[in-house]
Coordinates of N, CA and C in Angstrom, one line a residue:
X29 N 98.8 98.4 96.5 CA 99.5 99.7 96.3 C 98.6 100.6 95.5
X30 N 97.9 100.1 94.5 CA 97.1 101.0 93.7 C 96.0 101.6 94.5
X31 N 95.6 100.9 95.6 CA 94.6 101.5 96.5 C 95.0 102.7 97.2
X32 N 96.3 102.9 97.4 CA 96.9 104.1 98.0 C 97.1 105.2 97.1
X33 N 97.1 105.0 95.8 CA 97.4 106.0 94.8 C 96.4 107.2 95.0
X34 N 95.1 107.1 95.1 CA 94.3 108.3 95.3 C 94.7 109.0 96.5
X35 N 95.0 108.4 97.6 CA 95.4 109.0 98.8 C 96.7 109.8 98.6
X36 N 97.7 109.2 97.9 CA 98.9 109.9 97.6 C 98.6 111.2 96.7
X37 N 97.8 111.0 95.8 CA 97.4 112.1 94.9 C 96.8 113.2 95.7
X38 N 95.8 112.9 96.5 CA 95.1 113.9 97.3 C 96.1 114.6 98.2
X39 N 97.0 113.8 98.9 CA 98.0 114.4 99.8 C 98.9 115.4 99.0
X40 N 99.3 115.0 97.8 CA 100.2 115.8 97.1 C 99.5 117.1 96.6
X41 N 98.3 117.0 96.2 CA 97.5 118.2 95.8 C 97.3 119.2 96.9
X42 N 96.8 118.6 98.1 CA 96.6 119.5 99.2 C 97.8 120.2 99.7
X43 N 98.9 119.5 99.7 CA 100.2 120.1 100.2 C 100.8 121.0 99.2
X44 N 100.5 120.8 97.9 CA 101.0 121.8 96.9 C 100.2 123.1 97.1
X45 N 98.9 123.0 97.4 CA 98.1 124.2 97.7 C 98.6 124.9 98.9
X46 N 98.9 124.2 99.9 CA 99.5 124.7 101.2 C 100.8 125.5 100.9
X47 N 101.6 124.8 100.0 CA 102.9 125.5 99.7 C 102.7 126.8 99.0
X48 N 101.7 126.8 98.1 CA 101.5 128.1 97.4 C 101.0 129.2 98.3
X49 N 100.2 128.8 99.3 CA 99.6 129.8 100.2 C 100.7 130.3 101.2
X50 N 101.5 129.3 101.7 CA 102.5 129.7 102.7 C 103.7 130.4 102.1
X51 N 104.3 129.8 101.0 CA 105.5 130.4 100.4 C 106.6 130.6 101.4
X52 N 107.8 130.2 101.1 CA 108.9 130.3 102.0 C 110.0 131.1 101.3
X53 N 110.1 132.4 101.8 CA 111.1 133.3 101.2 C 112.5 132.9 101.5
X54 N 113.4 133.2 100.7 CA 114.8 132.9 100.9 C 115.2 131.4 100.8
X55 N 114.3 130.5 100.5 CA 114.5 129.1 100.4 C 114.3 128.6 99.0
X56 N 115.1 127.7 98.5 CA 115.0 127.1 97.2 C 114.0 125.9 97.2
X57 N 113.6 125.5 98.4 CA 112.8 124.3 98.6 C 111.4 124.6 98.3
X58 N 110.7 123.7 97.6 CA 109.3 123.8 97.3 C 108.5 122.7 98.1
X59 N 107.4 123.0 98.7 CA 106.7 122.0 99.4 C 106.3 120.8 98.6
X60 N 105.9 121.1 97.3 CA 105.5 120.0 96.5 C 106.7 119.0 96.3
X61 N 107.9 119.5 96.3 CA 109.1 118.6 96.2 C 109.3 117.8 97.5
X62 N 109.1 118.5 98.6 CA 109.2 117.9 99.9 C 108.2 116.7 100.1
X63 N 107.0 117.0 99.7 CA 105.9 116.0 99.8 C 106.1 114.8 98.9
X64 N 106.6 115.1 97.7 CA 106.9 114.0 96.8 C 108.0 113.1 97.4
X65 N 108.9 113.6 98.1 CA 110.0 112.8 98.6 C 109.6 112.1 99.9
X66 N 108.6 112.6 100.6 CA 108.3 112.0 101.9 C 107.0 111.1 101.8
X67 N 106.3 111.2 100.7 CA 105.1 110.5 100.5 C 105.3 109.0 100.6
X68 N 106.4 108.4 100.2 CA 106.6 106.9 100.5 C 106.6 106.6 102.0
X69 N 106.7 107.5 102.8 CA 106.6 107.3 104.3 C 105.2 107.3 104.9
X70 N 104.2 107.5 104.0 CA 102.9 107.6 104.5 C 102.4 106.4 105.2
X71 N 102.7 105.2 104.7 CA 102.2 104.0 105.4 C 102.9 103.8 106.8
X72 N 104.1 104.3 106.9 CA 104.8 104.2 108.2 C 104.2 105.3 109.2
X73 N 104.1 106.5 108.7 CA 103.7 107.6 109.5 C 102.2 107.6 109.9
X74 N 101.4 107.0 109.1 CA 99.9 107.2 109.3 C 99.2 105.8 109.5
X75 N 99.9 104.7 109.5 CA 99.3 103.5 109.7 C 100.1 102.5 110.5
X76 N 99.8 101.2 110.4 CA 100.4 100.3 111.3 C 101.8 99.7 110.9
X77 N 102.4 100.2 109.8 CA 103.7 99.6 109.4 C 104.7 99.9 110.5
X78 N 105.4 98.9 110.9 CA 106.3 99.0 112.0 C 107.7 99.7 111.7
X79 N 108.0 99.7 110.4 CA 109.3 100.3 110.0 C 109.1 101.0 108.6
X80 N 109.9 102.0 108.4 CA 109.8 102.7 107.1 C 110.4 101.9 106.0
X81 N 109.8 102.1 104.8 CA 110.3 101.3 103.6 C 111.6 101.9 103.1
X82 N 112.2 101.2 102.2 CA 113.5 101.7 101.6 C 113.2 103.0 100.8
X83 N 112.0 103.0 100.1 CA 111.7 104.2 99.4 C 111.5 105.4 100.3
X84 N 110.9 105.1 101.5 CA 110.7 106.2 102.5 C 112.0 106.7 103.0
X85 N 112.9 105.9 103.3 CA 114.2 106.3 103.8 C 115.0 107.0 102.7
X86 N 114.9 106.6 101.5 CA 115.6 107.2 100.4 C 115.1 108.7 100.2
X87 N 113.8 108.9 100.3 CA 113.2 110.2 100.2 C 113.6 111.1 101.4
X88 N 113.5 110.5 102.5 CA 113.9 111.2 103.8 C 115.4 111.6 103.7
X89 N 116.2 110.7 103.2 CA 117.7 111.0 103.1 C 117.9 112.2 102.1
X90 N 117.1 112.2 101.0 CA 117.3 113.3 100.0 C 116.9 114.6 100.7
X91 N 115.8 114.6 101.5 CA 115.4 115.8 102.2 C 116.5 116.2 103.2
X92 N 117.1 115.2 103.9 CA 118.1 115.5 104.8 C 119.3 116.2 104.2
X93 N 119.7 115.8 103.0 CA 120.8 116.5 102.3 C 120.4 117.9 101.9
X94 N 119.1 118.1 101.5 CA 118.7 119.5 101.2 C 118.7 120.4 102.5
X95 N 118.2 119.8 103.6 CA 118.1 120.5 104.8 C 119.5 120.9 105.3
X96 N 120.5 120.2 105.0 CA 121.9 120.5 105.4 C 122.4 121.7 104.7
X97 N 121.8 122.0 103.5 CA 122.4 123.1 102.7 C 122.4 124.4 103.3
X98 N 121.3 124.8 104.0 CA 121.2 126.1 104.6 C 120.0 126.2 105.6
X99 N 120.1 127.2 106.4 CA 119.0 127.3 107.4 C 117.7 127.7 106.8
X100 N 117.6 128.5 105.7 CA 116.3 128.8 105.1 C 115.7 127.5 104.5
X101 N 116.6 126.6 103.9 CA 116.1 125.4 103.4 C 115.6 124.5 104.5
X102 N 116.3 124.4 105.6 CA 115.8 123.6 106.8 C 114.5 124.1 107.3
X103 N 114.3 125.5 107.4 CA 113.1 126.0 107.8 C 112.0 125.8 106.9
X104 N 112.2 125.9 105.6 CA 111.2 125.6 104.6 C 110.7 124.2 104.6
X105 N 111.7 123.2 104.7 CA 111.3 121.8 104.8 C 110.5 121.6 106.1
X106 N 111.0 122.1 107.2 CA 110.3 122.0 108.4 C 108.8 122.5 108.3
X107 N 108.7 123.7 107.7 CA 107.3 124.2 107.5 C 106.4 123.4 106.6
X108 N 107.0 122.8 105.6 CA 106.2 121.9 104.8 C 105.8 120.6 105.5
X109 N 106.7 120.1 106.3 CA 106.4 118.9 107.1 C 105.4 119.2 108.2
X110 N 105.6 120.4 108.8 CA 104.6 120.8 109.8 C 103.2 120.9 109.3
X111 N 103.1 121.5 108.1 CA 101.8 121.6 107.4 C 101.2 120.3 107.1
X112 N 102.0 119.3 106.7 CA 101.5 118.0 106.4 C 101.0 117.3 107.7
X113 N 101.8 117.5 108.8 CA 101.4 116.9 110.1 C 100.1 117.5 110.6
X114 N 99.9 118.8 110.3 CA 98.6 119.5 110.7 C 97.4 119.0 109.9
X115 N 97.7 118.7 108.6 CA 96.6 118.3 107.7 C 96.2 116.8 107.7
X116 N 97.1 116.0 108.2 CA 96.9 114.6 108.1 C 97.2 113.9 109.5
X117 N 96.6 112.8 109.7 CA 96.8 112.1 111.0 C 98.2 111.4 111.1
X118 N 99.2 112.2 111.2 CA 100.6 111.6 111.4 C 100.8 111.2 112.8
X119 N 101.3 110.0 113.0 CA 101.6 109.5 114.3 C 103.0 110.1 114.7
X120 N 102.9 111.1 115.6 CA 104.1 111.9 116.0 C 105.2 111.0 116.6
X121 N 104.8 110.0 117.4 CA 105.8 109.1 118.0 C 106.6 108.4 116.9
X122 N 105.9 107.9 115.9 CA 106.5 107.2 114.8 C 107.4 108.2 114.0
X123 N 106.9 109.4 113.8 CA 107.6 110.4 113.0 C 108.9 110.7 113.7
X124 N 108.9 110.7 115.0 CA 110.1 111.0 115.8 C 111.2 109.9 115.7
X125 N 110.7 108.7 115.3 CA 111.7 107.6 115.1 C 112.3 107.6 113.7
X126 N 111.7 108.3 112.8 CA 112.2 108.3 111.4 C 113.7 108.7 111.3
X127 N 114.2 109.8 111.9 CA 115.6 110.2 111.8 C 116.5 109.0 112.2
X128 N 116.2 108.3 113.2 CA 117.1 107.2 113.6 C 117.0 106.0 112.7
X129 N 115.7 105.7 112.3 CA 115.5 104.5 111.5 C 116.1 104.7 110.1
X130 N 116.1 105.9 109.6 CA 116.6 106.2 108.2 C 118.0 106.8 108.2
X131 N 118.6 106.9 109.4 CA 119.9 107.5 109.6 C 120.1 108.9 109.0
X132 N 119.2 109.8 109.5 CA 119.2 111.2 109.1 C 120.0 112.0 110.0
X133 N 120.6 113.1 109.6 CA 121.5 113.9 110.4 C 120.8 115.2 110.9
X134 N 119.9 115.8 110.1 CA 119.4 117.1 110.5 C 118.2 116.9 111.4
X135 N 117.5 115.8 111.4 CA 116.5 115.5 112.4 C 115.4 116.5 112.4
X136 N 114.9 117.0 111.3 CA 113.8 117.9 111.2 C 112.5 117.1 111.6
X137 N 111.8 117.6 112.6 CA 110.6 116.9 113.1 C 109.4 117.0 112.1
X138 N 108.6 115.9 112.1 CA 107.3 116.0 111.4 C 106.3 116.0 112.6
X139 N 106.0 117.3 112.9 CA 105.2 117.5 114.1 C 104.3 118.8 113.9
X140 N 103.1 118.7 114.2 CA 102.2 119.8 113.9 C 102.4 121.0 114.9
X141 N 103.2 120.9 115.9 CA 103.5 121.9 116.8 C 104.9 122.5 116.9
X142 N 105.8 121.9 116.0 CA 107.2 122.3 116.0 C 107.3 123.8 115.6
X143 N 108.3 124.5 116.2 CA 108.7 125.8 115.9 C 109.8 125.8 114.8
X144 N 109.4 126.1 113.6 CA 110.4 126.0 112.5 C 111.3 127.1 112.4
X145 N 111.2 128.1 113.2 CA 112.1 129.3 113.2 C 113.4 129.0 113.9
X146 N 113.4 127.9 114.6 CA 114.6 127.5 115.4 C 115.5 126.5 114.7

């Protein structure tokens, strides 16, 4: 696990910078918070783990609750996840399984080509 710490730190720093550049008006959601919640999913989304960890699903469920609050929050979370998927080698097929495996209701995709305005 300590081996992954530099990767987590790098991911968090890069995505915090992206969040500062992009900025999402009308949303209370910050990309840095989104990334910190979804970072436990890194091993599932980017490597060979066959199922998400409990920590991954807990973070994804917290994001799911935030996304349910309002459309601007859903769009902001979507934008953060889209940026992450563009910056890192996320397995889109595995990412599509996350809502079912973690029992999420909003089903915001982690996909580099998603249209977050919808």
